Short mmCIF file of C-alpha atoms in Angstrom, two decimals:
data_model
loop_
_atom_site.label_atom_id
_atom_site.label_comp_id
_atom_site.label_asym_id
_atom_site.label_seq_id
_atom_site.Cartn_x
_atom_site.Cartn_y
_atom_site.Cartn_z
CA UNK A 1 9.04 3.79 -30.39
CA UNK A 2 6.51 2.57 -27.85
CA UNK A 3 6.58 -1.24 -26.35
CA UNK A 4 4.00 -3.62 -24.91
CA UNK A 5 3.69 -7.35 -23.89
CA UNK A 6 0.81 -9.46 -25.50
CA UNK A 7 -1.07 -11.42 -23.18
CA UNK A 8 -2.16 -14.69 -25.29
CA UNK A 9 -2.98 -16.58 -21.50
CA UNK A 10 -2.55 -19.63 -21.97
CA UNK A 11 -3.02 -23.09 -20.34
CA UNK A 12 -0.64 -25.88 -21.84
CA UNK A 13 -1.54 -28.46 -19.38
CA UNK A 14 -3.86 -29.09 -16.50
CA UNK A 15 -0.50 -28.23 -14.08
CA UNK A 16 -2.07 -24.33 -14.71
CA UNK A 17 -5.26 -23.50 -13.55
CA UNK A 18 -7.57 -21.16 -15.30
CA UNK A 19 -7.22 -19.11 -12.05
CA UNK A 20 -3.10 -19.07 -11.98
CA UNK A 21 -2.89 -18.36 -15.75
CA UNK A 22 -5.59 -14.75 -15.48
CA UNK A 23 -4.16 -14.01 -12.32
CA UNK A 24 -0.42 -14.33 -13.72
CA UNK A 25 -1.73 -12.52 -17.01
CA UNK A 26 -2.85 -8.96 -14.27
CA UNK A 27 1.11 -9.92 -12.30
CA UNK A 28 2.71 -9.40 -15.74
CA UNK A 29 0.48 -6.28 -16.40
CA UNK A 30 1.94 -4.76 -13.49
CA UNK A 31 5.28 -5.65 -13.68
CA UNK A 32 5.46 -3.86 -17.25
CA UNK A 33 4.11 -1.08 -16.12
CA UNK A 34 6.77 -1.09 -13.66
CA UNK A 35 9.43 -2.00 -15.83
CA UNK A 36 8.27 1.49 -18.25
CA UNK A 37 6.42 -0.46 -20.78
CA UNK A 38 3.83 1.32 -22.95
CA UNK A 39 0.81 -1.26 -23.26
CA UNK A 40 -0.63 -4.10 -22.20
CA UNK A 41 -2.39 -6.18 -24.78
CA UNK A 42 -5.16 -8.95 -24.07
CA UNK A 43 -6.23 -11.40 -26.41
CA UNK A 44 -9.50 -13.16 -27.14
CA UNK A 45 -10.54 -16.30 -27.26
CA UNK A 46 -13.07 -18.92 -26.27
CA UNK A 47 -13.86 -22.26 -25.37
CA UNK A 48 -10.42 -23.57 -25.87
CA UNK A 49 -6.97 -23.96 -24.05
CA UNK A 50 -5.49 -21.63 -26.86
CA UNK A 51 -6.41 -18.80 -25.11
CA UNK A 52 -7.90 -18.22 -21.61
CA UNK A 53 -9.41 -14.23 -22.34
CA UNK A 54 -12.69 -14.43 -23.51
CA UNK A 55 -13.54 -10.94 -22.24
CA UNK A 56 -10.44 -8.49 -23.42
CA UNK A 57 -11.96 -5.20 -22.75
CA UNK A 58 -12.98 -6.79 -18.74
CA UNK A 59 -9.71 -7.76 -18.50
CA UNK A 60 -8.61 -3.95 -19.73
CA UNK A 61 -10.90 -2.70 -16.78
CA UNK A 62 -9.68 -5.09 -14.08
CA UNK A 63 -5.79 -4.00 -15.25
CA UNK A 64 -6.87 -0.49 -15.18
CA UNK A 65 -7.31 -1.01 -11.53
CA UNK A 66 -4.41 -1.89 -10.32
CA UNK A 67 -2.30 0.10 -12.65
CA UNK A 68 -1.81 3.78 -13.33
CA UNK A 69 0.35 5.03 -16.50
CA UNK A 70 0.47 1.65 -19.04
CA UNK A 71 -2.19 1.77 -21.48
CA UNK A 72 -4.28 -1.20 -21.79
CA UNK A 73 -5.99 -2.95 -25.22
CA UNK A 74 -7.82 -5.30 -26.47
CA UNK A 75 -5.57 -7.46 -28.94
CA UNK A 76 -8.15 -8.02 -30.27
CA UNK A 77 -12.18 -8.05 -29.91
CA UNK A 78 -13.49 -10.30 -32.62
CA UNK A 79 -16.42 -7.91 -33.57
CA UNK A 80 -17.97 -10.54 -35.29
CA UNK A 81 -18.98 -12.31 -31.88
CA UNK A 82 -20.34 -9.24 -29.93
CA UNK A 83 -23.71 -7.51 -29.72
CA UNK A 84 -22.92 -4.39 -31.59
CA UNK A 85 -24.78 -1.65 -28.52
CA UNK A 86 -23.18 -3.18 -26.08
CA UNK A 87 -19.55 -3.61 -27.60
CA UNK A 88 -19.93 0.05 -27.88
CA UNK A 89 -21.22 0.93 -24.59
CA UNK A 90 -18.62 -1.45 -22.88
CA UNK A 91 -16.01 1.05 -25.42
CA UNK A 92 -17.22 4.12 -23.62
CA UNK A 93 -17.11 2.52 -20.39
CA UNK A 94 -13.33 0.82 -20.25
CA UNK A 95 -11.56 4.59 -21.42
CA UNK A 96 -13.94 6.05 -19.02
CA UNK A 97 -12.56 3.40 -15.86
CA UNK A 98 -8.78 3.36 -17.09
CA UNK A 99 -9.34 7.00 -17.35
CA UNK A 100 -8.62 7.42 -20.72
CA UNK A 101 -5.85 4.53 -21.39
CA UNK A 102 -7.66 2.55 -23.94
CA UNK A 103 -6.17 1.15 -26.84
CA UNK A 104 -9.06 -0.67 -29.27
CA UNK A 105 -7.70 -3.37 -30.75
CA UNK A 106 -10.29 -4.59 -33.42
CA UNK A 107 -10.39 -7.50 -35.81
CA UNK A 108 -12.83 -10.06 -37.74
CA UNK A 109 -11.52 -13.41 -36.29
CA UNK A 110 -10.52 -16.74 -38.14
CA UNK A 111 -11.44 -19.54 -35.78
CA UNK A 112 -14.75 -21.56 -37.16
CA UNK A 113 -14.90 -23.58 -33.63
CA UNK A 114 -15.53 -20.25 -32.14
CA UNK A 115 -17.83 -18.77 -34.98
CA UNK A 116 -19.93 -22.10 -34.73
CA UNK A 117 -20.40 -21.78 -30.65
CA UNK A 118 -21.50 -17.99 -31.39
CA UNK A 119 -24.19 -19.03 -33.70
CA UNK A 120 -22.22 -16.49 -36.04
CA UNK A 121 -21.12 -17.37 -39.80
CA UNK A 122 -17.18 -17.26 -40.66
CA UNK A 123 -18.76 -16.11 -44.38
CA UNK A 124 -19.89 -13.35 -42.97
CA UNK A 125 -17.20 -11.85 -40.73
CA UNK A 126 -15.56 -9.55 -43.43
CA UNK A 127 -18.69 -8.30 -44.51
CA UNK A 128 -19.80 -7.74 -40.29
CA UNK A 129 -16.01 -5.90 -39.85
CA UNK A 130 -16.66 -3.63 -42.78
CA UNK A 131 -19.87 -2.47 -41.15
CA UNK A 132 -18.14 -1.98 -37.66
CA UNK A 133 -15.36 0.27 -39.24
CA UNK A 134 -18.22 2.37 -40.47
CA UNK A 135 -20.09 2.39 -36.49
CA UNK A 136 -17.35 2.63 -34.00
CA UNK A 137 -15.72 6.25 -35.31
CA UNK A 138 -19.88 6.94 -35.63
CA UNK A 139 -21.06 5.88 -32.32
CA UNK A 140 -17.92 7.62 -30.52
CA UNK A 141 -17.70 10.61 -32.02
CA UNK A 142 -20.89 12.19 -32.03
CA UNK A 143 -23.61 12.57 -29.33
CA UNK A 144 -26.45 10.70 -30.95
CA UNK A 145 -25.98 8.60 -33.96
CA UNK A 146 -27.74 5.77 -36.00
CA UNK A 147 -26.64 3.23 -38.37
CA UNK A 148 -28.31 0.74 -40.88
CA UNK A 149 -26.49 -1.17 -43.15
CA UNK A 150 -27.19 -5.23 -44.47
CA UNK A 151 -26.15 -6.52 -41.01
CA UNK A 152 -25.63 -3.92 -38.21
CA UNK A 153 -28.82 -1.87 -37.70
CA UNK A 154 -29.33 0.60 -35.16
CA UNK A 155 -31.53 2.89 -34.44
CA UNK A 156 -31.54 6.81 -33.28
CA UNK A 157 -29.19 6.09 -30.21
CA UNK A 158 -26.83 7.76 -27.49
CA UNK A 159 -24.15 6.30 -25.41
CA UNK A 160 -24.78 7.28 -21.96
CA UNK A 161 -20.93 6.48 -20.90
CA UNK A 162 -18.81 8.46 -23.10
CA UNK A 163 -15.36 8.25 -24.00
CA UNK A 164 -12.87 10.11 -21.91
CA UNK A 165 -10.16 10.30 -25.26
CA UNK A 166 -11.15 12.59 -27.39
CA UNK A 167 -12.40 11.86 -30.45
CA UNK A 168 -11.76 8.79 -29.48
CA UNK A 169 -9.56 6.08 -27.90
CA UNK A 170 -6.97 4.94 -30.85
CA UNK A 171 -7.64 1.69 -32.84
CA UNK A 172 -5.84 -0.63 -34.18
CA UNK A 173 -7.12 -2.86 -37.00
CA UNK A 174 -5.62 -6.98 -37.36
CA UNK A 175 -6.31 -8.41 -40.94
CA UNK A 176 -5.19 -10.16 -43.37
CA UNK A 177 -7.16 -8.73 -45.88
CA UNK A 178 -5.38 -6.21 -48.40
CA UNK A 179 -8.74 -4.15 -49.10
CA UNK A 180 -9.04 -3.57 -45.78
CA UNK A 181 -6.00 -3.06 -44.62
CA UNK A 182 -5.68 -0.28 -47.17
CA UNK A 183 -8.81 0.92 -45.48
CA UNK A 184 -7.80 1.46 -42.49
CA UNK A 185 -4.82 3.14 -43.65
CA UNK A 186 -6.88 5.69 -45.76
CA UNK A 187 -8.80 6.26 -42.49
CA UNK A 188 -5.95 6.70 -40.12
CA UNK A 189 -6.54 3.74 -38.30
CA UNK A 190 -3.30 1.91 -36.51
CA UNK A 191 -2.08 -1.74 -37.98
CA UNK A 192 -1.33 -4.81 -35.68
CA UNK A 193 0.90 -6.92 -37.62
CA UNK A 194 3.66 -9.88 -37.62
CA UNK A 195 5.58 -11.92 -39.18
CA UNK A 196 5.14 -15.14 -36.93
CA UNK A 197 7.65 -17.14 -35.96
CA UNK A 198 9.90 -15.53 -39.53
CA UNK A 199 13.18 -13.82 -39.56
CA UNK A 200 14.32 -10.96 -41.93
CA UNK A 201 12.92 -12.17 -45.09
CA UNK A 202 9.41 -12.80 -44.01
CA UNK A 203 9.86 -9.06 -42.20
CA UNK A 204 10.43 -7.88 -45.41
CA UNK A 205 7.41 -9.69 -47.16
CA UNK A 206 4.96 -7.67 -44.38
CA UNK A 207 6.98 -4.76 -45.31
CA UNK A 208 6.21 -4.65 -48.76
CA UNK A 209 2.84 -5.70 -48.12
CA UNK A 210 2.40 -2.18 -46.02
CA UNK A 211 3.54 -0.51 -48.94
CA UNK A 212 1.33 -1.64 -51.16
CA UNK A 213 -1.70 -1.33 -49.12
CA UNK A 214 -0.44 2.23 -48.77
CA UNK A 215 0.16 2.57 -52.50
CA UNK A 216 -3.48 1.51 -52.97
CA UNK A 217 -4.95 3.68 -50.20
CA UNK A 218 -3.06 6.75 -51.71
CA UNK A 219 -1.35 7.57 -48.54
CA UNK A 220 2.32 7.51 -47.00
CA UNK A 221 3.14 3.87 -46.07
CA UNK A 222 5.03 5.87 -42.81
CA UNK A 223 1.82 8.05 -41.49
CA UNK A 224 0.47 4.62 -40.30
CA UNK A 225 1.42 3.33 -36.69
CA UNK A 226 2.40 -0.55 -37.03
CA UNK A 227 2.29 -2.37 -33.70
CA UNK A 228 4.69 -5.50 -34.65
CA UNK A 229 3.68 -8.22 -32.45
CA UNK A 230 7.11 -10.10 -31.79
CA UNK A 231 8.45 -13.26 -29.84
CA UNK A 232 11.56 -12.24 -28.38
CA UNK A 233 13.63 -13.32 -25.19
CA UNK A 234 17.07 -12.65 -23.72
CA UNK A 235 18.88 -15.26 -21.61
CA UNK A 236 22.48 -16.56 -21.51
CA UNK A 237 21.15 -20.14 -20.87
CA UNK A 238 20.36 -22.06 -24.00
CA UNK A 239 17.39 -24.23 -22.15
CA UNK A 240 15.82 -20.90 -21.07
CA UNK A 241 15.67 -19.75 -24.43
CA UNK A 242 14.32 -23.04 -25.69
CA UNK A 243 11.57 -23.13 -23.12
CA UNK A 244 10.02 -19.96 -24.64
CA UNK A 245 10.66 -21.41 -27.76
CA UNK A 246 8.73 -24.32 -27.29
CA UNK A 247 6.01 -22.57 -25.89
CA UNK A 248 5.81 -20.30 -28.72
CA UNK A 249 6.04 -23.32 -30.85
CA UNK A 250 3.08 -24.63 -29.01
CA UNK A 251 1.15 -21.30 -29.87
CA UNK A 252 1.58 -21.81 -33.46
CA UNK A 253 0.17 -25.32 -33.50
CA UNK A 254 -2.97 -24.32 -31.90
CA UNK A 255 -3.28 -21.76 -33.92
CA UNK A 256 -2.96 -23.16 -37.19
CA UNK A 257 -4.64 -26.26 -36.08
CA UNK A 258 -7.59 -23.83 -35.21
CA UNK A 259 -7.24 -21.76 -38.15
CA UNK A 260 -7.62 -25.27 -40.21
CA UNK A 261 -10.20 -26.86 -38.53
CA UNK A 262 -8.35 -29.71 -37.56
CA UNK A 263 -8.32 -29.55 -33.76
CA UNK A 264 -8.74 -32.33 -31.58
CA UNK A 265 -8.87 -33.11 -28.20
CA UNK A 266 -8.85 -36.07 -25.50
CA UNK A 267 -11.36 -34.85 -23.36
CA UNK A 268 -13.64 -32.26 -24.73
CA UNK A 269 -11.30 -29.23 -24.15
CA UNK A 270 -7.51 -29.38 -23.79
CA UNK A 271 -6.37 -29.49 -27.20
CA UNK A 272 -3.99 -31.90 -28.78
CA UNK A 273 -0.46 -30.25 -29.50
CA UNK A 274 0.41 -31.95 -33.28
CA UNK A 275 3.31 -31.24 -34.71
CA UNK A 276 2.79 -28.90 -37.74
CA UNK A 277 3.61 -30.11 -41.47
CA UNK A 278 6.14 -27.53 -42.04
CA UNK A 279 7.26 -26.12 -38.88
CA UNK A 280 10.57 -24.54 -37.71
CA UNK A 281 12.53 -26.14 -35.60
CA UNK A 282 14.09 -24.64 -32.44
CA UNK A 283 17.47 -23.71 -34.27
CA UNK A 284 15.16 -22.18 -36.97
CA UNK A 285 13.51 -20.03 -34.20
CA UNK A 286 16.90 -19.03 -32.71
CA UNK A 287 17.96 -18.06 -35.98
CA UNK A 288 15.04 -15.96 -36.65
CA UNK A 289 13.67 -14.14 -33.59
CA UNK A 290 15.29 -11.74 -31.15
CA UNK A 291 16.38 -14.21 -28.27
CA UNK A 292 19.78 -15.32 -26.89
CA UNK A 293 22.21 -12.80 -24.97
CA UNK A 294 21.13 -9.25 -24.29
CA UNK A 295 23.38 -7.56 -27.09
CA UNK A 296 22.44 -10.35 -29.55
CA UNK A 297 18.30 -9.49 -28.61
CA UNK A 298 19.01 -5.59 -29.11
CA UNK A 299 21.24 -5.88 -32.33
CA UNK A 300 18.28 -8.32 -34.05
CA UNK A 301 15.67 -5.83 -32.57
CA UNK A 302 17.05 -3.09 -34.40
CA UNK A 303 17.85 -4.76 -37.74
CA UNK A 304 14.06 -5.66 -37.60
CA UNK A 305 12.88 -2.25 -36.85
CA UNK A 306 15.36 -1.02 -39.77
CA UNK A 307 13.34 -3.16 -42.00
CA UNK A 308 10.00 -3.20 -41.00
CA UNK A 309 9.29 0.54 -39.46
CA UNK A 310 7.13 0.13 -36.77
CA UNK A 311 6.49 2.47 -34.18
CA UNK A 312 5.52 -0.01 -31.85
CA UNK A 313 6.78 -3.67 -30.63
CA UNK A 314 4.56 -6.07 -29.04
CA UNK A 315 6.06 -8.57 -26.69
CA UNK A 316 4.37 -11.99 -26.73
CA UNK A 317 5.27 -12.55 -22.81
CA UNK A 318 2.80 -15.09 -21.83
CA UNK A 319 2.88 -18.08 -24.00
CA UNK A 320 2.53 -21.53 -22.91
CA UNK A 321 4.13 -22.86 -19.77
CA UNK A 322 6.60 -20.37 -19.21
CA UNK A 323 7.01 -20.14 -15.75
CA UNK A 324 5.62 -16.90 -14.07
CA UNK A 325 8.43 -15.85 -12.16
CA UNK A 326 11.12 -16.77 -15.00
CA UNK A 327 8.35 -14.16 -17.03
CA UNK A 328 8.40 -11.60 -14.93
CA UNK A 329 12.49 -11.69 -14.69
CA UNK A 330 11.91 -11.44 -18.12
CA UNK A 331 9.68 -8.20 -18.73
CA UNK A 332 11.88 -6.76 -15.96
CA UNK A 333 15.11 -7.08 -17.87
CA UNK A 334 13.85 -5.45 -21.14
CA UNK A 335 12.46 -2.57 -19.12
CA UNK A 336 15.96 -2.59 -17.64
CA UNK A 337 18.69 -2.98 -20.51
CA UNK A 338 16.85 -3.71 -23.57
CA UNK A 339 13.89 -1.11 -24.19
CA UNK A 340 16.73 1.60 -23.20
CA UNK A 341 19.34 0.61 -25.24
CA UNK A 342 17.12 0.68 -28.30
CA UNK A 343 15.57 3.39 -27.74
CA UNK A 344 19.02 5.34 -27.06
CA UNK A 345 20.43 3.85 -30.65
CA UNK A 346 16.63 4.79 -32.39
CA UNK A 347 17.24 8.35 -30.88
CA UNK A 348 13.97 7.95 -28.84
CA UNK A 349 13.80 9.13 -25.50
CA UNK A 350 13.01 6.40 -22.85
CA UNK A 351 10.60 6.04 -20.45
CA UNK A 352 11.60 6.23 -17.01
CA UNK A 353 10.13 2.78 -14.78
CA UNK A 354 7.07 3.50 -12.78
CA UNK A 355 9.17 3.08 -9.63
CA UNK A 356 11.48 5.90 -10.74
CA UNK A 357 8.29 7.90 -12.03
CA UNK A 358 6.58 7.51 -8.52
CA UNK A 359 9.81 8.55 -6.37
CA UNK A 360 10.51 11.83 -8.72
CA UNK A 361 6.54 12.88 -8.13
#
């Protein structure tokens, strides 16, 4: 079982600067690395308070510098947006700077406002991602390769950075879309998936789901790697709790209200939080997700990992207007208690803190 925090960096209010919300985005890099976690993930998004990364695989390169075990990912590139040579070259170039510690995170996007300010049709993305699957294990894996199909076309061409994993740095495919997440099953690909804001039932909906995009790719459901990305926080104070709560309330609205097309906003960029239709409320959350005491966390951890299977959990750290130095507290008790204590009851061995790692060198 490997862990990681998700890095969504965002900026509820004008009381966070663009500046204090990146910078706090590289602290909490550090701090996991220092607290034993596997990953850190980076989202992407643009021209919108929902997310402040617009450049994942830069922000993989900048962590890689002031880190020196956690892996680092994109989570993830919207391939639909990028230049097709150059995603590629920048590929080669982030494993070759983090010295081999890439994780590529990969998916076809959902948000029209960003699709529109791209000059890039929505329509199209699925057909766009389906062409990428085919170019990226191309383009990496061989010394000179070429590819034409109805929307990618490249000719006779040779990465001049190369990748430093061999064949290539892992990826990880996001999608809703059965056919091709059966795909990237049959192809060995790893899965990014959640439940949202859900509890056990909705775990076991995306559970059966994996089966029967497994059952359709012909392969074992278990030789895929899920990464589960997760909401999850451990306090003894109630408002605490609720705080992240809200925030990841706050998340969802933007999301959907993005995914919908229904945005608005008072001046041009800071979106409008609305209140969502159907939306949980707080106790709902509580209920569902892996926060209140440490035990409490660590019990609903494992009864979700029971369910689900993953082999990975992705900690959605930065959210909102969680305070930085309540967040870092936070990543710094689940290296300390509840990352070991799961591990110990999965039978997993754990990963000793960079601290610890440094003084035994």
């Amino acid at each position: 079982m490997e862990f990681g925090v998700f890095l969504l960096a965002q900026q509820r209010s004008y009381d966070q600067s663009s500046f204090d919300v990146i910078h706090n985005s590289i602290e909490q890099t550090v701090a996991a690395e220092q607290a034993g976690f596997d990953v850190a993930w980076y989202a992407e998004h643009h021209f919108n308070n929902y997310s402040l990364s617009p450049s994942p695989l830069m922000l993989c390169a900048h962590a890689a510098a002031k880190t020196s075990t956690i892996r680092v990912g994109p989570a993830v590139c919207v391939l639909p947006l990028y230049q097709a040579p150059r995603f590629l070259a920048e590929v080669g170039l982030v494993d070759t700077l983090s010295n081999g510690r890439l994780e590529l995170g990969i998916g076809s996007g959902y948000q029209q406002f960003e699709f529109e300010r791209f000059g890039t049709d929505l329509a199209e993305a699925g057909k766009m991602f389906a062409e990428y699957l085919d170019l990226i294990p191309l383009a990496l894996t061989q010394k000179t390769f070429e590819y034409h199909g109805k929307i990618l076309d490249i000719p006779p061409s040779s990465l001049n950075v190369r990748c430093v994993q061999k064949p290539m740095p892992p990826i990880w495919v996001t999608t809703g879309n059965p056919v091709v997440r059966a795909r990237a099953m049959r192809e060995g690909h790893n899965l990014f998936i959640t439940a949202l804001l859900g509890g056990n039932d909705a775990i076991r909906g995306l559970r059966a789901k994996m089966v029967e995009a497994a059952e359709s790719a012909g392969v074992d459901v278990d030789a895929t790697k899920f990464g589960f990305l997760r909401c999850g926080y451990a306090s003894n104070d109630r408002a605490e709790i609720d705080r992240y709560l809200d925030s990841a309330r706050f998340a969802r609205r933007l999301s959907e209200s993005l995914r919908d097309r229904r945005q608005e906003t008072d001046d041009g960029y800071l979106m409008q939080e609305v209140p969502l239709q159907q939306e949980l409320s707080l106790d709902d959350m509580r209920e569902n997700l892996p926060v209140g005491e440490v035990d409490r966390v660590i019990d609903k951890m494992l009864e979700e990992i029971e369910i689900l299977k993953p082999r990975h959990i992705a900690l959605q750290t930065q959210l909102g207007d969680v305070d930085q130095k309540t967040m870092l507290r936070q990543i710094e008790l689940w290296g300390d208690r509840i990352i070991p204590a799961i591990k110990k009851a999965l039978g997993t061995p754990a990963k000793a803190p960079a601290t610890a790692r440094s003084a035994a060198a």
